[in-house]
Amino acid sequence: MNGLRLTVNGLPVAEHVEPRTSLADLLRENLNLTGTHLGCEQGVCGACTVFVDGVPVRSCISTAVSCSGADVRTIESFDADPLMGELREAFNKHHALQCGFCTPGMLVMARDIVERLGDADEERIRLELAGNLCRCTGYAGIVKAIRSVVLARQAAGTAPSLGAPQGLGPAGSGHGQVTEAKPRQAMTPPIPASSPKSAKLGKLAATAPSVKQSFVIEFPPETVWSRFGDVPAMVPCIPGASLVGRTDDGNFQVSMRVKMGPIGAQFAGTANQQRNDDMLTGVIHGSGRDERSGSLARGELSYALHEMNGGAATRVDLEVTYSLSGALGQFARGGIVTHFIAAITAQFADNLKRSLSPEEAPNATQQPRELRLAGSMATALKSWLGATIRKLFSR
Amino acid sequence: MKPVDFRYSRPGTIPEAIELLNEGAGGAKIMAGGQSLGPMLNLRLAQPEQIVDITAIPALTMVTEERDAVVFGACITHAAFEDGRVPDPANGFLRRVAGGIAYRAVRNRGTIGGSLVHADPAADWITTLTALDAELIVATAQGERRVALEAFMMMAFGVHLDDGEFLAGIRIRKFSPAARFGYYKFCRKRGEFAEAMAAVVIDPALNIYRGVIGATQSRPLVLDDIRDLLRGGGESSAPNGAALARARDRVADLGIDDDPITDAMHGNAFARALEQVIA
């Protein structure tokens, strides 16, 4: 719990809230100011828009503690505000609301548009309102209402007000007391205590996204083949992966830590492999669950080895197929995950080569604490970008 | 209340912020305006153990003018650019770009630094500041390091920052008065993330003829020298249609998205950005 002081509708407020409490929840749940509405809670619908330090802000995606020391004004405090009075009347006259859910946010934005822009025409009003959704009116009445107030104020010669001078940082942020850094105990690693359950290893749909990659390695096929068969030696070559143990049915327990922007996931799961000694091909199946996000990942890595240079080298053809479901699945726009997997594969190839070379083995694999997108990721992307740029200028 | 439980701290200096990051050992996340992080917290896509709010660090909301560049603190909002509350070394281009980011209520809190570190390929600053060849100032335990934006972004949502580092400032060179800037993006709706976008910067005095294609599935695609695409436009009075069509087809044929419709959108966005500088 963090102590929080701020001004709401002109009155000082002191509350103890969890840091994860949004400004909207503070207003609605702690202060009972339910005129601020919550629609999407991801900053898209605009229903929760309130004034913070005199400018409109989304209260659903701003934490209350970050607005410590700020001056917050909600729809409840505008009864005596002349401009809001004009807007209310105009909304009434032009049928600018039906169910009223979006109205508090609409009025906050409308007041900002009139004050800040002064001479907004219909097109500008529509652009400025794009962040506030209304499912009843089709916006026509809202736009007309705002435009009528703009015209009335122009006729009356009311100049737009610049409002309070604003800083350059996020509205409402940075006023509160600063916290001092204190040493604290080391975190325990977030690996789940229970051993991961063996997930079903069904075949992936034929439409699952896949990434193909080939590389040549300066070792005879037999050496590479035996390394692929040695799962404990293979797993550390996969960036972010580590071997946890073995299950009774012969599957390997693995964990894989992935970091992508603000998203961190730790997949715990199982892997097994099937090999064809005659064809020098194999498939590694893996699946795992990230406990925190409840996301499920499944993947297959197929490999085929081909002799090169009369047995002195081996070409490895890899194909990675994967599927991601749950919370992370929503986020993973197709191509992004494909590039991500391509980068993992490139780093895997590097690590595999390194682990096989006698002078560097056995501890030579680059083993990042998590899959972090650096190093060979950049190489992979550079080659992709390089190829596309070359294509552009070769005509 | 939707996010996971996390600790929150608001350091007053850069070294304190770095200390907090190091204590967090990878579980700490920097937050400025929180306009990208907020939705991800609410969706529980991001589940940090600790949030380090850097908005109380005065240096991060400062603007420093150098002889040939302007350095912006990472916590300066899009709205500050839009309103012209900060100088614009690119002759009004930054102001124009900022005004098209998301919605006003988001721009009042969303920051230039936060947007760059979040590194959504479809975000405006990633593409436009790559076109301006911006340099980033990263705060580290040792002080700072500088890196070109082009090298900073590794992939979608992936940037070159270690656990104990964060973005402190953005340095943008001053362009000459004759510089021209083009920018076009396709959005389903105003304020939505773009499906295709392109930026073009022409500054003959600085020998810059750069085009950037954004909203790809990874990093922006940089075309370092687009002089050959300008022929048929520029000073001559010849109609630009042929040059624009050629530029559009070139970009569309890059196969950026492996999808003919999206590729055509990239091509058209590029042609429309180019049109703004050769018109």
XYZ file of C-alpha atoms in Angstrom:
674
model
C 0.000 0.000 0.000
C 1.250 3.452 -0.850
C 0.134 6.663 0.812
C -1.372 8.983 -1.735
C -2.326 12.645 -1.511
C -3.967 14.537 -4.294
C -6.706 17.048 -4.939
C -9.993 15.779 -6.325
C -12.664 18.285 -7.326
C -11.010 20.933 -5.230
C -10.805 18.881 -2.027
C -7.664 17.292 -0.590
C -7.732 13.505 -0.611
C -5.434 11.176 1.354
C -5.847 7.464 0.668
C -3.860 4.277 1.011
C -4.032 2.337 -2.228
C -2.196 -0.529 -3.836
C 0.150 0.732 -6.554
C -1.827 -1.211 -9.149
C -4.981 0.826 -8.457
C -5.897 2.913 -11.476
C -6.908 6.528 -11.085
C -10.375 5.492 -12.285
C -10.685 2.874 -9.547
C -9.552 5.362 -6.923
C -12.254 7.781 -8.075
C -15.017 5.211 -8.368
C -14.263 2.736 -5.588
C -12.577 4.845 -2.900
C -14.212 8.214 -3.489
C -17.550 7.005 -4.861
C -17.317 9.381 -7.826
C -19.056 7.016 -10.242
C -19.643 9.651 -12.895
C -16.314 8.537 -14.347
C -17.167 5.456 -16.404
C -15.046 2.429 -17.228
C -15.514 0.881 -20.642
C -12.550 -0.872 -22.207
C -9.905 -0.287 -19.510
C -7.228 -0.203 -22.195
C -7.322 3.435 -23.202
C -9.384 3.015 -26.355
C -12.986 4.005 -25.535
C -12.517 7.296 -23.707
C -15.368 6.828 -21.207
C -12.975 7.266 -18.260
C -11.491 10.589 -19.446
C -11.085 13.125 -16.608
C -9.143 16.344 -16.180
C -5.747 15.969 -14.523
C -3.863 19.222 -13.955
C -6.341 20.863 -16.275
C -6.010 18.552 -19.291
C -7.907 15.425 -20.328
C -6.326 12.134 -19.303
C -7.374 8.489 -19.451
C -7.968 7.518 -15.832
C -8.148 3.772 -16.591
C -4.539 3.454 -17.781
C -2.981 5.879 -15.334
C -2.164 4.495 -11.929
C -3.422 6.508 -8.985
C -0.004 6.635 -7.294
C 1.625 8.108 -10.376
C -0.850 11.015 -10.074
C 0.171 11.706 -6.492
C 0.069 15.455 -5.908
C -2.047 16.105 -9.002
C -5.207 18.150 -9.330
C -7.999 15.878 -10.616
C -11.392 17.097 -11.800
C -14.207 14.707 -12.619
C -17.574 15.276 -14.279
C -19.139 15.770 -10.830
C -17.359 19.090 -10.300
C -18.666 20.993 -13.304
C -22.153 21.944 -12.084
C -21.206 25.605 -11.769
C -18.808 25.730 -14.727
C -20.202 28.144 -17.347
C -18.644 26.390 -20.347
C -19.798 22.950 -19.186
C -23.244 24.477 -18.680
C -23.305 25.566 -22.317
C -22.160 22.124 -23.426
C -24.786 20.341 -21.310
C -27.494 22.483 -22.820
C -26.187 21.894 -26.334
C -25.929 18.121 -25.765
C -29.557 18.201 -24.652
C -30.727 20.267 -27.596
C -28.859 18.267 -30.275
C -29.668 14.836 -28.845
C -25.975 14.186 -28.204
C -26.610 11.285 -25.874
C -28.892 8.327 -25.556
C -27.722 5.801 -22.959
C -25.270 8.267 -21.439
C -22.409 5.867 -20.870
C -19.903 7.792 -22.990
C -21.216 11.210 -21.964
C -18.894 12.034 -19.039
C -15.858 11.373 -21.241
C -17.465 13.175 -24.191
C -18.132 16.265 -22.099
C -14.567 16.312 -20.764
C -13.184 16.112 -24.308
C -15.764 18.599 -25.605
C -14.712 21.127 -22.988
C -11.061 20.612 -23.923
C -11.801 21.030 -27.648
C -13.709 24.277 -27.152
C -11.184 25.761 -24.728
C -7.999 24.684 -26.434
C -8.880 25.108 -30.108
C -11.418 27.883 -30.094
C -12.354 27.631 -33.769
C -12.701 23.889 -34.352
C -14.786 23.102 -37.433
C -16.769 19.898 -37.836
C -13.877 17.941 -39.300
C -11.518 18.975 -36.520
C -14.115 18.135 -33.868
C -14.494 14.664 -35.353
C -10.728 14.137 -35.343
C -10.414 15.301 -31.764
C -13.276 13.033 -30.691
C -11.821 9.935 -32.378
C -10.684 8.627 -29.006
C -14.170 8.620 -27.485
C -16.552 5.894 -28.576
C -20.332 6.297 -28.625
C -22.509 3.356 -29.599
C -25.865 5.166 -29.653
C -25.767 8.469 -31.464
C -23.569 7.954 -34.490
C -21.706 11.049 -33.239
C -23.723 13.470 -35.418
C -25.512 15.027 -32.441
C -22.344 15.234 -30.362
C -20.408 16.969 -33.128
C -23.290 19.391 -33.754
C -23.570 20.184 -30.066
C -19.869 20.983 -29.739
C -19.873 23.005 -32.949
C -22.856 25.036 -31.735
C -20.980 25.942 -28.542
C -17.897 26.902 -30.577
C -20.015 29.184 -32.780
C -21.872 30.703 -29.837
C -18.617 31.536 -28.096
C -17.148 33.012 -31.260
C -20.275 35.151 -31.677
C -19.934 36.304 -28.089
C -16.257 37.077 -28.660
C -14.980 34.640 -26.027
C -11.337 33.906 -26.696
C -10.028 30.370 -26.189
C -8.276 30.059 -22.883
C -4.795 28.684 -22.741
C -5.447 27.268 -19.284
C -2.784 26.784 -16.690
C 0.818 26.718 -17.950
C 1.766 23.117 -18.538
C 5.012 21.337 -17.910
C 6.581 19.066 -20.471
C 6.119 15.758 -18.620
C 3.054 13.495 -18.311
C 0.037 15.406 -16.974
C -0.351 14.661 -13.277
C 2.940 12.793 -12.929
C 6.100 13.703 -11.128
C 4.616 15.852 -8.347
C 4.616 13.285 -5.561
C 7.263 12.713 -2.997
C 10.176 10.739 -4.358
C 10.994 7.350 -2.933
C 14.520 6.446 -2.040
C 16.211 3.338 -3.259
C 16.701 0.832 -0.445
C 18.477 -2.465 -0.666
C 16.166 -5.387 -0.238
C 16.380 -9.138 -0.221
C 17.063 -10.987 -3.399
C 14.040 -12.225 -5.266
C 13.382 -15.911 -5.404
C 13.346 -17.196 -8.942
C 9.815 -17.482 -10.316
C 10.075 -21.152 -11.272
C 6.919 -22.946 -10.111
C 7.447 -25.331 -7.218
C 5.315 -28.112 -8.622
C 6.865 -30.126 -11.404
C 5.363 -29.203 -14.756
C 2.638 -31.445 -15.983
C 3.271 -33.407 -19.101
C 1.241 -31.678 -21.770
C -0.297 -33.522 -24.676
C 1.978 -33.689 -27.659
C -0.530 -33.729 -30.464
C 0.327 -32.767 -33.993
C 0.197 -29.067 -34.725
C -2.267 -27.816 -37.275
C -0.906 -27.603 -40.799
C -1.676 -23.886 -40.777
C 0.529 -23.180 -37.740
C 3.185 -20.567 -38.572
C 6.592 -21.966 -39.346
C 10.115 -20.728 -39.827
C 12.679 -22.499 -42.003
C 16.378 -22.025 -41.727
C 19.475 -23.787 -43.036
C 23.064 -23.503 -41.951
C 26.303 -25.307 -42.604
C 28.445 -26.582 -39.798
C 32.063 -27.736 -40.238
C 31.606 -31.160 -38.670
C 30.794 -34.535 -40.187
C 27.143 -35.596 -40.136
C 27.797 -38.318 -37.514
C 29.054 -35.768 -34.988
C 26.125 -33.434 -35.573
C 23.698 -36.356 -35.516
C 24.908 -37.547 -32.145
C 24.733 -34.020 -30.737
C 21.112 -33.705 -31.846
C 20.437 -36.981 -30.057
C 21.972 -35.713 -26.843
C 19.132 -33.678 -25.373
C 20.975 -32.488 -22.232
C 23.690 -31.035 -24.482
C 21.194 -29.612 -26.965
C 18.906 -27.717 -24.598
C 21.546 -25.182 -23.498
C 22.041 -24.253 -27.155
C 18.483 -22.920 -27.255
C 18.533 -19.327 -26.035
C 16.687 -18.940 -22.753
C 16.084 -22.681 -22.298
C 17.308 -24.871 -19.503
C 16.852 -28.509 -18.627
C 15.011 -29.098 -15.368
C 14.863 -32.892 -15.234
C 13.290 -36.010 -16.699
C 9.819 -37.436 -16.235
C 9.153 -41.131 -15.613
C 7.953 -41.649 -19.179
C 11.281 -40.469 -20.600
C 10.237 -36.917 -21.532
C 12.514 -34.034 -20.665
C 11.365 -31.257 -18.394
C 12.479 -27.919 -19.725
C 11.941 -24.327 -18.839
C 12.286 -21.384 -21.178
C 12.437 -17.751 -20.258
C 11.393 -15.239 -22.879
C 11.441 -11.473 -22.768
C 9.802 -9.339 -25.377
C 9.267 -5.669 -24.644
C 7.283 -5.347 -21.434
C 6.299 -8.985 -21.574
C 8.260 -11.552 -19.636
C 7.221 -15.173 -19.675
C 8.614 -18.339 -18.181
C 7.385 -21.421 -19.948
C 7.681 -24.677 -18.057
C 6.932 -27.863 -19.913
C 8.141 -31.033 -21.506
C 9.962 -32.051 -24.624
C 10.663 -35.310 -26.382
C 12.108 -36.294 -29.676
C 11.663 -38.828 -32.440
C 14.560 -39.701 -34.742
C 15.036 -41.568 -37.963
C 18.609 -42.937 -38.038
C 18.516 -43.908 -41.710
C 17.274 -40.599 -43.010
C 19.171 -38.445 -40.475
C 15.956 -36.605 -39.639
C 14.233 -35.944 -36.364
C 11.456 -34.001 -34.709
C 11.592 -32.414 -31.266
C 8.170 -31.729 -29.774
C 7.823 -29.323 -26.919
C 5.011 -27.684 -25.075
C 4.833 -25.543 -22.012
C 2.761 -23.201 -19.958
C 3.540 -19.770 -18.578
C 1.935 -19.785 -15.132
C 1.682 -16.027 -14.783
C -0.124 -15.286 -18.005
C -1.775 -18.687 -18.380
C -0.443 -18.871 -21.936
C 0.270 -22.161 -23.638
C 3.022 -22.576 -26.203
C 3.564 -25.582 -28.416
C 6.313 -26.056 -30.890
C 7.987 -28.570 -33.142
C 11.521 -28.418 -34.397
C 12.158 -30.672 -37.373
C 15.692 -31.160 -38.545
C 17.352 -32.907 -41.444
C 21.116 -33.357 -41.857
C 22.801 -33.473 -45.249
C 26.405 -34.438 -45.913
C 28.551 -31.797 -47.584
C 32.158 -31.560 -48.851
C 32.542 -35.334 -48.876
C 31.587 -35.723 -45.241
C 33.677 -32.869 -43.815
C 30.658 -30.632 -43.243
C 26.960 -30.891 -42.627
C 24.077 -28.796 -43.809
C 21.340 -28.608 -41.201
C 17.817 -27.779 -42.386
C 15.606 -26.658 -39.552
C 11.916 -25.977 -39.503
C 10.237 -24.588 -36.427
C 6.447 -24.701 -36.193
C 4.691 -23.205 -33.216
C 1.398 -22.117 -31.746
C 0.723 -19.742 -28.909
C -2.587 -19.462 -27.056
C -3.867 -17.571 -24.048
C -2.999 -14.019 -23.062
C 0.281 -13.941 -24.981
C -1.465 -15.321 -28.043
C -3.605 -12.178 -28.327
C -0.508 -10.098 -28.408
C 1.450 -12.103 -30.900
C 0.644 -10.610 -34.274
C 1.684 -13.293 -36.747
C 4.800 -11.784 -38.263
C 6.218 -10.635 -34.943
C 6.392 -14.141 -33.546
C 7.828 -15.398 -36.809
C 10.703 -12.927 -36.593
C 11.139 -13.841 -32.954
C 11.421 -17.558 -33.739
C 13.766 -16.827 -36.639
C 16.043 -15.013 -34.211
C 15.971 -17.857 -31.717
C 16.821 -20.280 -34.479
C 19.756 -18.184 -35.642
C 21.133 -18.001 -32.116
C 20.577 -21.726 -31.684
C 22.632 -22.426 -34.803
C 25.470 -20.262 -33.495
C 25.418 -21.947 -30.117
C 25.329 -25.393 -31.668
C 28.394 -24.647 -33.783
C 30.200 -23.276 -30.779
C 29.314 -26.238 -28.568
C 30.720 -28.650 -31.123
C 34.047 -26.975 -31.641
C 36.588 -28.781 -29.441
C 38.530 -25.748 -28.231
C 35.457 -24.018 -26.899
C 33.364 -26.897 -25.610
C 31.865 -27.663 -23.201
C 31.030 -24.315 -21.594
C 31.136 -22.146 -24.640
C 27.467 -21.793 -25.407
C 26.172 -18.325 -24.883
C 23.621 -18.903 -22.203
C 21.658 -15.769 -21.522
C 19.519 -15.800 -18.399
C 16.580 -15.347 -20.682
C 16.002 -15.058 -24.350
C 17.031 -11.487 -24.878
C 16.980 -10.038 -28.297
C 20.490 -9.041 -28.982
C 23.521 -10.407 -30.745
C 22.506 -12.833 -33.371
C 19.023 -11.356 -33.428
C 20.522 -8.259 -34.930
C 22.409 -10.402 -37.426
C 19.264 -12.206 -38.444
C 17.367 -8.993 -38.920
C 20.224 -7.362 -40.726
C 20.369 -10.140 -43.235
C 16.636 -9.911 -43.789
C 16.778 -6.143 -44.168
C 19.898 -6.382 -46.290
C 18.187 -8.755 -48.672
C 15.131 -6.557 -49.055
C 17.177 -3.428 -49.594
C 19.350 -5.143 -52.179
C 16.193 -6.189 -53.944
C 15.068 -2.580 -54.028
C 18.167 -1.192 -55.650
C 19.008 -4.026 -57.985
C 16.537 -2.857 -60.609
C -8.363 -3.335 -10.548
C -6.818 -5.512 -13.182
C -2.995 -5.594 -13.093
C -0.898 -7.969 -11.018
C 0.334 -6.660 -7.700
C 3.578 -4.753 -8.105
C 5.728 -2.450 -6.013
C 6.040 1.158 -7.043
C 8.801 3.678 -6.583
C 9.404 7.189 -7.805
C 13.109 8.031 -7.684
C 14.240 11.634 -7.897
C 17.521 11.095 -9.723
C 18.889 8.985 -12.554
C 21.387 7.039 -10.355
C 18.571 6.139 -7.946
C 16.464 4.870 -10.807
C 19.356 2.723 -12.010
C 19.896 1.387 -8.507
C 16.223 0.386 -8.325
C 16.483 -1.336 -11.703
C 19.533 -3.263 -10.589
C 17.846 -4.324 -7.358
C 14.867 -5.465 -9.411
C 17.171 -7.810 -11.367
C 15.072 -7.890 -14.497
C 11.708 -7.822 -12.691
C 11.569 -4.028 -12.618
C 10.010 -1.980 -15.389
C 10.496 1.693 -16.102
C 7.325 3.756 -16.521
C 6.946 7.304 -17.797
C 3.401 8.261 -18.821
C 2.331 4.627 -18.863
C 0.140 4.954 -21.942
C 1.543 1.791 -23.560
C 2.344 0.012 -20.326
C -1.047 0.801 -18.738
C -3.093 -1.259 -21.219
C -0.548 -4.090 -21.043
C -0.783 -4.091 -17.248
C -4.575 -4.147 -17.398
C -4.493 -7.052 -19.851
C -1.849 -8.716 -17.663
C 0.397 -9.029 -20.682
C 3.002 -7.202 -18.609
C 3.437 -8.520 -15.077
C 6.294 -6.600 -13.534
C 7.390 -7.114 -9.945
C 8.218 -3.462 -9.607
C 7.507 -0.252 -11.477
C 10.023 2.556 -11.431
C 8.252 5.821 -12.266
C 10.874 8.173 -13.726
C 8.660 11.242 -14.146
C 9.945 12.934 -10.973
C 13.495 13.104 -12.365
C 13.825 16.739 -13.482
C 16.479 16.056 -16.146
C 14.046 13.862 -18.087
C 11.634 16.695 -18.857
C 14.297 19.148 -19.959
C 15.235 20.404 -23.401
C 18.848 21.257 -24.168
C 19.796 23.152 -27.300
C 23.178 22.346 -28.741
C 24.838 24.074 -31.656
C 23.624 21.585 -34.253
C 21.011 19.584 -32.349
C 18.308 19.592 -29.710
C 18.259 17.040 -26.882
C 14.826 16.160 -25.521
C 14.300 14.481 -22.153
C 12.653 11.070 -22.519
C 9.619 12.072 -20.410
C 8.460 14.906 -22.665
C 4.889 14.250 -23.805
C 3.531 14.074 -27.333
C 1.202 16.954 -26.377
C 4.192 19.162 -25.522
C 5.509 18.618 -29.055
C 2.047 19.084 -30.572
C 1.515 22.412 -28.799
C 4.934 23.740 -29.748
C 5.976 23.932 -26.084
C 9.405 22.631 -27.114
C 11.675 23.746 -29.979
C 11.348 21.826 -33.228
C 14.711 21.152 -34.926
C 12.866 19.671 -37.911
C 10.965 22.783 -39.013
C 7.619 21.779 -37.497
C 7.769 18.117 -38.493
C 7.905 16.857 -34.887
C 4.892 18.966 -34.062
C 2.954 17.546 -36.963
C 3.855 13.939 -36.140
C 3.011 14.362 -32.455
C -0.450 15.715 -33.259
C -1.316 12.480 -35.033
C -0.394 10.099 -32.220
C -3.333 8.293 -30.607
C -5.719 10.778 -28.933
C -5.262 14.044 -27.066
C -6.027 12.429 -23.695
C -3.274 9.883 -24.396
C -0.864 12.508 -25.738
C -1.179 14.449 -22.492
C 0.584 11.596 -20.677
C 2.311 9.509 -23.345
C 5.986 10.341 -23.805
C 8.447 10.293 -26.685
C 10.876 8.101 -24.736
C 8.219 5.638 -23.623
C 7.017 5.213 -27.176
C 10.543 4.518 -28.472
C 11.331 1.946 -25.782
C 7.976 0.216 -26.192
C 9.005 -0.144 -29.860
C 5.703 -1.017 -31.409
C 6.593 -1.068 -35.116
C 3.327 0.756 -35.890
C 4.041 3.682 -33.550
C 4.751 7.100 -35.062
C 8.024 8.087 -33.389
C 9.882 4.891 -34.245
C 9.456 5.504 -37.966
C 9.731 9.284 -38.066
C 12.690 9.582 -35.708
C 14.473 6.819 -37.617
C 13.983 9.011 -40.690
C 15.535 11.925 -38.763
C 18.388 9.627 -37.684
C 17.833 10.442 -34.015
C 20.455 9.507 -31.461
C 19.388 8.056 -28.113
C 21.035 8.793 -24.797
C 20.832 5.765 -22.543
C 21.423 6.156 -18.807
C 23.709 3.441 -17.464
C 25.397 2.692 -14.150
C 28.597 4.166 -15.625
C 26.929 7.340 -16.839
C 25.504 7.242 -20.336
C 25.957 5.694 -23.717
C 24.720 6.896 -27.078
C 23.195 4.798 -29.788
C 21.496 5.565 -33.100
C 17.780 4.805 -33.040
C 18.288 2.615 -36.083
C 20.577 0.357 -34.024
C 18.536 0.669 -30.822
C 15.444 -1.129 -32.036
C 16.193 -4.813 -32.580
C 12.726 -6.018 -33.513
C 9.090 -5.507 -32.625
C 8.917 -4.641 -28.917
C 12.609 -5.432 -28.575
C 15.207 -2.750 -27.937
C 18.846 -2.796 -27.025
C 18.596 -1.975 -23.307
C 20.088 -3.981 -20.468
C 18.222 -4.550 -17.221
C 20.093 -1.732 -15.483
C 19.654 0.862 -18.232
C 16.915 3.171 -19.400
C 16.354 5.781 -22.075
C 17.077 9.266 -20.766
C 17.088 11.479 -23.834
C 16.705 11.818 -27.585
C 19.064 13.954 -29.646
C 17.751 15.269 -32.942
C 19.919 17.247 -35.314
C 18.863 20.668 -36.531
C 17.817 20.489 -40.148
C 18.389 23.298 -42.590
C 15.536 25.709 -43.374
C 15.204 24.168 -46.843
C 14.706 20.631 -45.505
C 11.469 18.923 -46.497
C 9.642 16.224 -44.604
C 6.947 13.827 -45.717
C 4.919 11.497 -43.569
C 1.913 9.365 -44.328
C 0.190 6.559 -42.440
C -2.821 4.376 -43.067
C -5.007 3.861 -40.010
C -8.406 2.197 -39.912
C -9.470 5.001 -37.648
C -7.752 8.194 -36.568
C -5.584 7.431 -33.555
C -5.400 3.686 -34.128
C -2.067 2.017 -34.716
C -1.131 2.309 -38.379
C -1.264 -0.558 -40.856
C 1.342 1.049 -43.073
C 3.401 4.197 -42.817
C 6.342 5.953 -44.403
C 8.473 8.996 -43.716
C 10.729 10.867 -46.129
C 13.377 13.449 -45.241
C 15.163 15.525 -47.880
C 17.805 18.017 -46.789
C 20.191 18.836 -49.658
C 22.319 21.070 -47.390
C 23.070 18.085 -45.157
C 23.088 15.604 -48.039
C 20.163 13.631 -46.572
C 17.814 11.787 -48.903
C 16.241 9.250 -46.625
C 13.074 7.217 -46.740
C 11.755 4.967 -43.980
C 8.980 2.422 -44.171
C 7.349 1.685 -40.856
C 4.550 -0.415 -39.400
C 6.382 -3.484 -40.655
C 6.411 -6.580 -38.505
C 9.831 -5.693 -37.222
C 12.174 -2.734 -37.474
C 11.512 0.115 -39.853
C 13.031 -0.394 -43.265
C 15.534 2.367 -44.060
C 16.236 3.509 -47.613
C 19.374 5.549 -47.148
C 19.487 7.210 -50.524
C 16.274 7.761 -52.441
C 17.632 10.314 -54.903
C 16.832 8.084 -57.856
C 13.199 8.027 -56.760
C 13.005 11.807 -56.750
C 13.750 12.127 -60.448
C 10.787 13.441 -62.374
C 9.809 15.588 -59.436
C 11.795 18.168 -57.564
C 12.820 21.279 -59.477
C 11.520 20.170 -62.889
C 7.986 21.027 -63.845
C 7.352 17.525 -65.149
C 4.360 15.815 -63.607
C 5.238 13.758 -60.543
C 2.789 10.987 -61.301
C 5.320 8.726 -63.003
C 7.928 9.134 -60.262
C 5.385 8.448 -57.543
C 4.022 5.391 -59.308
C 7.561 4.047 -59.676
C 8.313 4.651 -56.005
C 5.041 3.045 -54.965
C 5.669 -0.064 -57.040
C 9.246 -0.414 -55.814
C 8.188 -0.397 -52.184
C 5.141 -2.569 -52.799
C 7.392 -5.127 -54.501
C 9.708 -5.383 -51.490
C 7.484 -8.054 -50.037
C 7.654 -6.518 -46.575
C 4.602 -8.356 -45.313
C 4.205 -11.329 -47.637
C 0.698 -10.039 -48.155
C -0.103 -8.219 -51.394
C -2.693 -5.907 -49.818
C -0.452 -4.767 -46.965
C 2.480 -4.470 -49.355
C 0.388 -2.236 -51.610
C -0.454 -0.115 -48.558
C 3.240 0.258 -47.739
C 3.853 1.291 -51.361
C 1.062 3.851 -51.319
C 2.080 5.245 -47.937
C 5.608 5.733 -49.274
C 4.387 7.382 -52.483
C 2.164 9.746 -50.485
C 4.991 10.675 -48.126
C 7.251 11.239 -51.140
C 4.602 13.360 -52.811
C 4.756 15.770 -49.888
C 8.442 16.473 -50.495
C 8.479 16.649 -54.306
C 5.200 18.471 -54.795
